[in-house]
Structures are given as C-alpha cells and as structure tokens.
PDB file of C-alpha atoms in Angstrom:
ATOM      1  CA  GLU A   1     261.327 -67.051  35.035  1.00 54.00           C
ATOM      2  CA  THR A   2     260.838 -67.893  31.476  1.00 67.00           C
ATOM      3  CA  GLY A   3     259.826 -65.014  29.235  1.00 91.00           C
ATOM      4  CA  VAL A   4     257.237 -65.031  26.210  1.00 95.00           C
ATOM      5  CA  THR A   5     258.310 -67.330  23.574  1.00 95.00           C
ATOM      6  CA  GLN A   6     256.825 -67.633  19.954  1.00 97.00           C
ATOM      7  CA  SER A   7     257.194 -69.948  17.219  1.00 96.00           C
ATOM      8  CA  PRO A   8     258.090 -70.287  14.617  1.00 97.00           C
ATOM      9  CA  THR A   9     260.384 -67.207  14.287  1.00 96.00           C
ATOM     10  CA  HIS A  10     260.121 -66.937  10.488  1.00 97.00           C
ATOM     11  CA  LEU A  11     257.393 -68.423   8.205  1.00 96.00           C
ATOM     12  CA  ILE A  12     256.747 -68.140   4.460  1.00 98.00           C
ATOM     13  CA  LYS A  13     253.169 -68.939   3.091  1.00 98.00           C
ATOM     14  CA  THR A  14     251.436 -68.550  -0.062  1.00 98.00           C
ATOM     15  CA  ARG A  15     248.318 -66.370  -0.690  1.00 98.00           C
ATOM     16  CA  GLY A  16     245.105 -68.347   0.320  1.00 98.00           C
ATOM     17  CA  GLN A  17     246.780 -70.599   2.644  1.00 98.00           C
ATOM     18  CA  GLN A  18     246.182 -70.829   6.420  1.00 98.00           C
ATOM     19  CA  VAL A  19     248.586 -70.124   9.084  1.00 98.00           C
ATOM     20  CA  THR A  20     249.051 -71.118  12.864  1.00 98.00           C
ATOM     21  CA  LEU A  21     251.182 -69.013  15.138  1.00 98.00           C
ATOM     22  CA  ARG A  22     252.050 -70.027  18.693  1.00 98.00           C
ATOM     23  CA  CYS A  23     252.700 -68.287  21.821  1.00 97.00           C
ATOM     24  CA  SER A  24     253.857 -69.350  25.372  1.00 96.00           C
ATOM     25  CA  SER A  25     253.053 -66.827  27.972  1.00 94.00           C
ATOM     26  CA  GLN A  26     255.234 -66.003  30.700  1.00 92.00           C
ATOM     27  CA  SER A  27     254.850 -68.006  33.980  1.00 89.00           C
ATOM     28  CA  GLY A  28     252.026 -66.841  36.185  1.00 89.00           C
ATOM     29  CA  HIS A  29     250.338 -64.886  33.373  1.00 92.00           C
ATOM     30  CA  ASN A  30     246.768 -65.588  32.515  1.00 92.00           C
ATOM     31  CA  THR A  31     246.211 -62.960  29.752  1.00 94.00           C
ATOM     32  CA  VAL A  32     247.533 -63.028  26.116  1.00 95.00           C
ATOM     33  CA  SER A  33     247.351 -60.348  23.459  1.00 95.00           C
ATOM     34  CA  TRP A  34     248.212 -60.523  19.895  1.00 98.00           C
ATOM     35  CA  TYR A  35     249.465 -57.664  17.662  1.00 97.00           C
ATOM     36  CA  GLN A  36     250.277 -57.211  13.955  1.00 98.00           C
ATOM     37  CA  GLN A  37     253.255 -54.982  13.107  1.00 96.00           C
ATOM     38  CA  ALA A  38     253.709 -54.153   9.520  1.00 96.00           C
ATOM     39  CA  LEU A  39     257.053 -52.742   8.402  1.00 92.00           C
ATOM     40  CA  GLY A  40     257.826 -49.293   9.626  1.00 89.00           C
ATOM     41  CA  GLN A  41     254.536 -49.089  11.566  1.00 92.00           C
ATOM     42  CA  GLY A  42     253.327 -49.411  15.123  1.00 94.00           C
ATOM     43  CA  PRO A  43     251.763 -52.657  16.346  1.00 96.00           C
ATOM     44  CA  GLN A  44     248.027 -53.065  15.899  1.00 97.00           C
ATOM     45  CA  PHE A  45     246.056 -54.771  18.424  1.00 96.00           C
ATOM     46  CA  ILE A  46     244.262 -57.968  17.056  1.00 97.00           C
ATOM     47  CA  PHE A  47     242.512 -59.436  20.150  1.00 95.00           C
ATOM     48  CA  GLN A  48     243.076 -60.374  23.731  1.00 94.00           C
ATOM     49  CA  TYR A  49     242.555 -63.683  25.548  1.00 95.00           C
ATOM     50  CA  TYR A  50     241.773 -63.923  29.345  1.00 93.00           C
ATOM     51  CA  ARG A  51     241.292 -67.322  30.978  1.00 90.00           C
ATOM     52  CA  GLU A  52     240.593 -68.914  27.564  1.00 92.00           C
ATOM     53  CA  GLU A  53     237.874 -66.307  26.558  1.00 93.00           C
ATOM     54  CA  GLU A  54     238.224 -63.402  24.043  1.00 93.00           C
ATOM     55  CA  ASN A  55     237.803 -60.248  26.001  1.00 90.00           C
ATOM     56  CA  GLY A  56     238.710 -57.565  23.440  1.00 91.00           C
ATOM     57  CA  ARG A  57     239.182 -57.338  19.772  1.00 93.00           C
ATOM     58  CA  GLY A  58     240.638 -54.632  17.309  1.00 93.00           C
ATOM     59  CA  ASN A  59     239.582 -54.076  13.797  1.00 93.00           C
ATOM     60  CA  PHE A  60     240.493 -57.235  12.202  1.00 97.00           C
ATOM     61  CA  PRO A  61     238.319 -59.486  10.035  1.00 97.00           C
ATOM     62  CA  PRO A  62     236.983 -62.886  11.385  1.00 97.00           C
ATOM     63  CA  ARG A  63     239.481 -64.673   9.445  1.00 98.00           C
ATOM     64  CA  PHE A  64     241.917 -63.845  12.109  1.00 98.00           C
ATOM     65  CA  SER A  65     240.848 -66.111  14.983  1.00 97.00           C
ATOM     66  CA  GLY A  66     242.623 -67.311  18.298  1.00 97.00           C
ATOM     67  CA  LEU A  67     242.624 -69.695  21.040  1.00 96.00           C
ATOM     68  CA  GLN A  68     243.985 -69.833  24.559  1.00 96.00           C
ATOM     69  CA  PHE A  69     244.626 -73.017  26.346  1.00 94.00           C
ATOM     70  CA  PRO A  70     244.267 -74.104  30.034  1.00 93.00           C
ATOM     71  CA  ASN A  71     248.089 -73.441  30.497  1.00 90.00           C
ATOM     72  CA  TYR A  72     247.421 -70.007  29.111  1.00 91.00           C
ATOM     73  CA  SER A  73     249.445 -70.501  25.967  1.00 94.00           C
ATOM     74  CA  SER A  74     247.887 -69.133  22.841  1.00 97.00           C
ATOM     75  CA  GLU A  75     247.428 -69.645  18.998  1.00 98.00           C
ATOM     76  CA  LEU A  76     246.753 -67.091  16.372  1.00 98.00           C
ATOM     77  CA  ASN A  77     245.159 -68.524  13.298  1.00 98.00           C
ATOM     78  CA  VAL A  78     244.790 -66.624   9.950  1.00 98.00           C
ATOM     79  CA  ASN A  79     242.747 -68.115   7.051  1.00 98.00           C
ATOM     80  CA  ALA A  80     242.736 -67.134   3.427  1.00 98.00           C
ATOM     81  CA  LEU A  81     246.119 -65.313   3.702  1.00 98.00           C
ATOM     82  CA  GLU A  82     246.446 -62.280   1.843  1.00 98.00           C
ATOM     83  CA  LEU A  83     249.683 -60.349   0.658  1.00 98.00           C
ATOM     84  CA  ASP A  84     248.853 -57.572   3.117  1.00 97.00           C
ATOM     85  CA  ASP A  85     249.010 -60.176   6.135  1.00 98.00           C
ATOM     86  CA  SER A  86     252.889 -59.970   5.773  1.00 98.00           C
ATOM     87  CA  ALA A  87     254.006 -58.619   8.974  1.00 98.00           C
ATOM     88  CA  LEU A  88     255.577 -59.349  12.253  1.00 97.00           C
ATOM     89  CA  TYR A  89     253.202 -60.900  14.726  1.00 98.00           C
ATOM     90  CA  LEU A  90     253.747 -60.105  18.279  1.00 97.00           C
ATOM     91  CA  CYS A  91     252.401 -61.959  21.344  1.00 97.00           C
ATOM     92  CA  ALA A  92     252.307 -60.407  24.769  1.00 95.00           C
ATOM     93  CA  SER A  93     251.271 -61.736  28.061  1.00 94.00           C
ATOM     94  CA  SER A  94     250.195 -59.969  31.244  1.00 92.00           C
ATOM     95  CA  PRO A  95     249.691 -61.283  34.786  1.00 90.00           C
ATOM     96  CA  ARG A  96     246.049 -60.136  34.757  1.00 84.00           C
ATOM     97  CA  THR A  97     243.682 -58.354  32.360  1.00 84.00           C
ATOM     98  CA  GLY A  98     242.895 -54.528  32.685  1.00 83.00           C
ATOM     99  CA  VAL A  99     243.932 -51.382  31.038  1.00 81.00           C
ATOM    100  CA  ASN A 100     246.605 -50.684  33.574  1.00 82.00           C
ATOM    101  CA  THR A 101     248.575 -53.779  33.318  1.00 87.00           C
ATOM    102  CA  GLU A 102     251.953 -54.136  31.671  1.00 90.00           C
ATOM    103  CA  ALA A 103     252.338 -56.451  28.804  1.00 92.00           C
ATOM    104  CA  PHE A 104     255.382 -58.579  28.247  1.00 93.00           C
ATOM    105  CA  PHE A 105     256.256 -59.100  24.719  1.00 94.00           C
ATOM    106  CA  GLY A 106     257.695 -61.961  22.621  1.00 94.00           C
ATOM    107  CA  GLN A 107     260.155 -61.339  19.889  1.00 93.00           C
ATOM    108  CA  GLY A 108     257.661 -62.056  17.271  1.00 95.00           C
ATOM    109  CA  THR A 109     256.894 -64.286  14.191  1.00 97.00           C
ATOM    110  CA  ARG A 110     258.026 -62.734  10.909  1.00 97.00           C
ATOM    111  CA  LEU A 111     255.094 -63.865   8.298  1.00 98.00           C
ATOM    112  CA  THR A 112     255.753 -63.424   4.639  1.00 98.00           C
ATOM    113  CA  VAL A 113     252.789 -64.139   2.194  1.00 98.00           C
ATOM    114  CA  VAL A 114     253.996 -64.710  -1.380  1.00 97.00           C
TER     115      VAL A 114
ATOM    116  CA  ALA B   1     237.157 -43.091  20.030  1.00 70.00           C
ATOM    117  CA  GLN B   2     240.855 -43.586  20.981  1.00 82.00           C
ATOM    118  CA  SER B   3     243.675 -42.319  18.888  1.00 89.00           C
ATOM    119  CA  VAL B   4     247.288 -41.806  19.554  1.00 94.00           C
ATOM    120  CA  THR B   5     249.514 -39.314  17.531  1.00 96.00           C
ATOM    121  CA  GLN B   6     253.339 -39.314  17.897  1.00 97.00           C
ATOM    122  CA  LEU B   7     254.191 -35.846  16.397  1.00 97.00           C
ATOM    123  CA  ASP B   8     257.765 -36.794  15.139  1.00 96.00           C
ATOM    124  CA  SER B   9     258.707 -39.870  13.067  1.00 96.00           C
ATOM    125  CA  HIS B  10     262.312 -39.376  13.621  1.00 97.00           C
ATOM    126  CA  VAL B  11     264.300 -37.403  16.382  1.00 98.00           C
ATOM    127  CA  SER B  12     267.990 -36.986  16.454  1.00 98.00           C
ATOM    128  CA  VAL B  13     270.056 -35.663  19.338  1.00 98.00           C
ATOM    129  CA  SER B  14     273.550 -35.664  20.466  1.00 98.00           C
ATOM    130  CA  GLU B  15     274.890 -37.914  23.266  1.00 97.00           C
ATOM    131  CA  GLY B  16     274.408 -36.051  26.566  1.00 97.00           C
ATOM    132  CA  THR B  17     271.706 -33.773  25.476  1.00 98.00           C
ATOM    133  CA  PRO B  18     267.996 -33.833  26.383  1.00 98.00           C
ATOM    134  CA  VAL B  19     265.529 -35.990  24.590  1.00 98.00           C
ATOM    135  CA  LEU B  20     261.881 -35.081  23.869  1.00 98.00           C
ATOM    136  CA  LEU B  21     259.528 -37.559  22.240  1.00 98.00           C
ATOM    137  CA  ARG B  22     255.999 -36.214  21.776  1.00 98.00           C
ATOM    138  CA  CYS B  23     252.698 -37.800  22.042  1.00 97.00           C
ATOM    139  CA  ASN B  24     249.130 -36.585  21.993  1.00 96.00           C
ATOM    140  CA  TYR B  25     246.197 -38.898  22.685  1.00 93.00           C
ATOM    141  CA  SER B  26     242.348 -38.939  22.340  1.00 89.00           C
ATOM    142  CA  SER B  27     240.239 -41.059  24.606  1.00 79.00           C
ATOM    143  CA  SER B  28     236.591 -40.761  25.688  1.00 70.00           C
ATOM    144  CA  TYR B  29     237.387 -41.750  29.214  1.00 73.00           C
ATOM    145  CA  SER B  30     240.277 -41.447  31.721  1.00 74.00           C
ATOM    146  CA  PRO B  31     243.029 -43.286  29.642  1.00 79.00           C
ATOM    147  CA  SER B  32     245.796 -45.586  30.629  1.00 89.00           C
ATOM    148  CA  LEU B  33     248.999 -44.592  28.919  1.00 93.00           C
ATOM    149  CA  PHE B  34     252.228 -46.149  28.258  1.00 95.00           C
ATOM    150  CA  TRP B  35     255.681 -45.707  26.605  1.00 97.00           C
ATOM    151  CA  TYR B  36     257.325 -48.875  25.082  1.00 97.00           C
ATOM    152  CA  VAL B  37     260.793 -49.039  23.540  1.00 97.00           C
ATOM    153  CA  GLN B  38     261.709 -51.481  20.738  1.00 95.00           C
ATOM    154  CA  HIS B  39     265.346 -51.975  20.236  1.00 92.00           C
ATOM    155  CA  PRO B  40     266.571 -53.826  16.923  1.00 85.00           C
ATOM    156  CA  ASN B  41     266.080 -57.509  17.201  1.00 79.00           C
ATOM    157  CA  LYS B  42     264.556 -57.284  20.597  1.00 84.00           C
ATOM    158  CA  GLY B  43     261.063 -57.385  22.020  1.00 85.00           C
ATOM    159  CA  LEU B  44     259.071 -54.384  23.038  1.00 93.00           C
ATOM    160  CA  GLN B  45     259.844 -53.340  26.714  1.00 95.00           C
ATOM    161  CA  LEU B  46     257.776 -51.163  28.910  1.00 95.00           C
ATOM    162  CA  LEU B  47     259.374 -47.711  29.813  1.00 96.00           C
ATOM    163  CA  LEU B  48     256.682 -46.356  32.030  1.00 95.00           C
ATOM    164  CA  LYS B  49     252.920 -46.097  32.457  1.00 93.00           C
ATOM    165  CA  TYR B  50     250.365 -43.461  33.670  1.00 91.00           C
ATOM    166  CA  THR B  51     247.473 -44.698  35.695  1.00 81.00           C
ATOM    167  CA  SER B  52     246.244 -41.560  37.303  1.00 77.00           C
ATOM    168  CA  ALA B  53     248.213 -41.964  40.492  1.00 75.00           C
ATOM    169  CA  ALA B  54     250.583 -39.071  39.525  1.00 84.00           C
ATOM    170  CA  THR B  55     250.917 -36.919  36.565  1.00 89.00           C
ATOM    171  CA  LEU B  56     254.794 -37.119  36.441  1.00 94.00           C
ATOM    172  CA  VAL B  57     255.694 -40.668  35.926  1.00 95.00           C
ATOM    173  CA  LYS B  58     259.280 -42.021  36.135  1.00 95.00           C
ATOM    174  CA  GLY B  59     260.305 -45.024  34.318  1.00 95.00           C
ATOM    175  CA  ILE B  60     263.388 -47.106  33.604  1.00 95.00           C
ATOM    176  CA  ASN B  61     266.798 -45.782  32.347  1.00 95.00           C
ATOM    177  CA  GLY B  62     266.092 -42.167  33.342  1.00 97.00           C
ATOM    178  CA  PHE B  63     262.971 -41.703  31.293  1.00 97.00           C
ATOM    179  CA  GLU B  64     259.988 -39.729  32.424  1.00 97.00           C
ATOM    180  CA  ALA B  65     256.701 -38.485  30.997  1.00 97.00           C
ATOM    181  CA  GLU B  66     254.190 -35.947  32.122  1.00 95.00           C
ATOM    182  CA  PHE B  67     250.544 -36.484  31.685  1.00 93.00           C
ATOM    183  CA  LYS B  68     248.689 -33.128  30.766  1.00 93.00           C
ATOM    184  CA  LYS B  69     245.126 -33.636  30.672  1.00 89.00           C
ATOM    185  CA  SER B  70     244.369 -29.922  29.295  1.00 90.00           C
ATOM    186  CA  GLU B  71     246.650 -30.539  26.358  1.00 93.00           C
ATOM    187  CA  THR B  72     245.931 -34.276  26.049  1.00 93.00           C
ATOM    188  CA  SER B  73     249.539 -34.998  25.850  1.00 95.00           C
ATOM    189  CA  PHE B  74     251.871 -37.527  27.316  1.00 96.00           C
ATOM    190  CA  HIS B  75     255.451 -36.588  26.066  1.00 98.00           C
ATOM    191  CA  LEU B  76     258.583 -38.705  27.073  1.00 98.00           C
ATOM    192  CA  THR B  77     261.672 -36.924  28.232  1.00 98.00           C
ATOM    193  CA  LYS B  78     265.158 -37.752  29.396  1.00 98.00           C
ATOM    194  CA  PRO B  79     267.682 -35.225  30.636  1.00 98.00           C
ATOM    195  CA  SER B  80     270.745 -36.727  28.912  1.00 98.00           C
ATOM    196  CA  ALA B  81     270.670 -39.113  25.966  1.00 98.00           C
ATOM    197  CA  HIS B  82     272.976 -42.187  25.878  1.00 97.00           C
ATOM    198  CA  MET B  83     274.035 -43.980  22.787  1.00 96.00           C
ATOM    199  CA  SER B  84     272.040 -47.074  24.097  1.00 95.00           C
ATOM    200  CA  ASP B  85     268.721 -45.114  23.852  1.00 97.00           C
ATOM    201  CA  ALA B  86     268.868 -45.438  20.104  1.00 97.00           C
ATOM    202  CA  ALA B  87     265.626 -47.202  19.468  1.00 97.00           C
ATOM    203  CA  GLU B  88     261.915 -47.071  18.313  1.00 97.00           C
ATOM    204  CA  TYR B  89     259.596 -45.614  20.988  1.00 98.00           C
ATOM    205  CA  PHE B  90     255.854 -46.090  20.997  1.00 98.00           C
ATOM    206  CA  CYS B  91     253.231 -44.193  22.773  1.00 97.00           C
ATOM    207  CA  VAL B  92     250.259 -46.535  23.751  1.00 95.00           C
ATOM    208  CA  VAL B  93     246.719 -45.776  25.031  1.00 92.00           C
ATOM    209  CA  SER B  94     244.422 -48.608  26.460  1.00 89.00           C
ATOM    210  CA  ASP B  95     240.845 -48.513  27.677  1.00 81.00           C
ATOM    211  CA  ASN B  96     238.095 -51.210  28.331  1.00 77.00           C
ATOM    212  CA  THR B  97     235.194 -49.354  26.399  1.00 76.00           C
ATOM    213  CA  GLY B  98     233.297 -52.396  24.659  1.00 74.00           C
ATOM    214  CA  GLY B  99     235.971 -54.704  25.614  1.00 78.00           C
ATOM    215  CA  PHE B 100     239.658 -54.364  26.084  1.00 82.00           C
ATOM    216  CA  LYS B 101     241.505 -52.347  23.342  1.00 86.00           C
ATOM    217  CA  THR B 102     245.017 -50.860  23.097  1.00 91.00           C
ATOM    218  CA  ILE B 103     246.246 -48.601  20.453  1.00 93.00           C
ATOM    219  CA  PHE B 104     250.065 -47.971  19.585  1.00 95.00           C
ATOM    220  CA  GLY B 105     251.190 -44.754  17.897  1.00 96.00           C
ATOM    221  CA  ALA B 106     253.221 -45.003  14.702  1.00 96.00           C
ATOM    222  CA  GLY B 107     256.351 -44.774  16.648  1.00 97.00           C
ATOM    223  CA  THR B 108     259.331 -42.297  16.852  1.00 98.00           C
ATOM    224  CA  ARG B 109     262.850 -43.366  15.848  1.00 97.00           C
ATOM    225  CA  LEU B 110     265.446 -41.910  18.133  1.00 98.00           C
ATOM    226  CA  PHE B 111     268.967 -41.313  16.816  1.00 98.00           C
ATOM    227  CA  VAL B 112     271.763 -40.502  19.161  1.00 97.00           C
ATOM    228  CA  LYS B 113     274.931 -39.184  17.670  1.00 97.00           C
ATOM    229  CA  ALA B 114     278.285 -39.309  19.420  1.00 94.00           C
TER     230      ALA B 114
END
C-alpha cells in the first residue's frame, strides 16, 4: 500500500510568483485535505476535496486554490506569493470525508518565498 | 466557533515517568477530537481519536486520552515515557458546521530525559 506522496519536497519562489504543489493520495482514499504549517506552529487547514469537489475551507484568501483529479490526486495552487506564504505545506488523504475520519499525512513540501 | 488550546508549549519528563499533555477545546456541537504526533522529519501520525463511543480512548504506543465534556478537556497521558516518545504532539478538533473544518492546536513539544 502506497502512502501519501507530495512533490516537490522543497521549493524556492520569488514574491509575486505562482506555485503548484502536488499530492498523490493513499490507495483507496477519495478525500484530500491541505494544510499550511508555519515554523513552530500547528498546521492550519486550507481546504478539503471530496470526489473532486471542495467541501470545506479554512480562513485562506482566494489566491489559495485547489483541484482534485478523477484518480483523487490533488494540486494546491497559490497565486501572487507573499513572504508569509513560506511554510511547510502538508497534504493528507482519507478513505472518506467526515469529522470522524483519520487523516494520513504526507511529509510535506517546504516552500520558501524570497 | 471551534478552538483548541494546548496549555503547554513544552513538557519535559524523565524516561519511565508519566506523561501528561493538556488540551482544552471549544466547539458548538459534539466534537470529534484527535491527537496526532509529529516526529522530526516524519509525517504526522494519528495517536488516537474520540468520536463519542467512549470517553476514555486508547491509542497507539501506550497513549490514552479522556474526554471530559464538563471541563471541555481532552488530555493525553501515558503511564511511562520512552525516549522514542520525544516529538511534537497536536490536539485537533473537527466538525462539519458550514462545511468540513479542522483546527490544530499550537502543539506541545515533549522532551524525554534519560
């Protein structure tokens, strides 16, 4: 069974640029969530996708957007990058949506905005 | 509105002594509560979850947590710490009000002394 994989592992971008982060969910999982974890803080929920539809969103501006594909893999897109977007971005997949469901996390993409 | 407060940013114990990591939550509805652990350079892993079936929840690696509604607490305990328990621990609350949302606490760093 393959776990959650994220790419790239590290990325450096310039302020104002756009970035796309990718996530392959664990086999059999149809739900993907994205989180932003700044240094020394807990992860903050960005949004969740279930069967290619967004079904929950945290307090992030519209320049944070996402996609989920028919194979349940997912992308996180961030436009007009700001210095404060520098963080570890975590993807988590689940076998179903719902508040009781465990999330399986990838190791993250470390984004640095300069 | 949901919130999670982890009362200690750092906890230090000696190997073989009990561990107590404290978490208080606020939720408008019956919450789903989780504890996750994050080891350095590893992905977040679920320790245990509360989903209203039983107030005392047993997790992996000897950890357990007790849900106390009157105190709005969900403290994590382990009778005897092991060196391998040194990590960051996160208390998490989820609900489906207005769409799926999940909130992580700021985390508690556990240090285990030999």
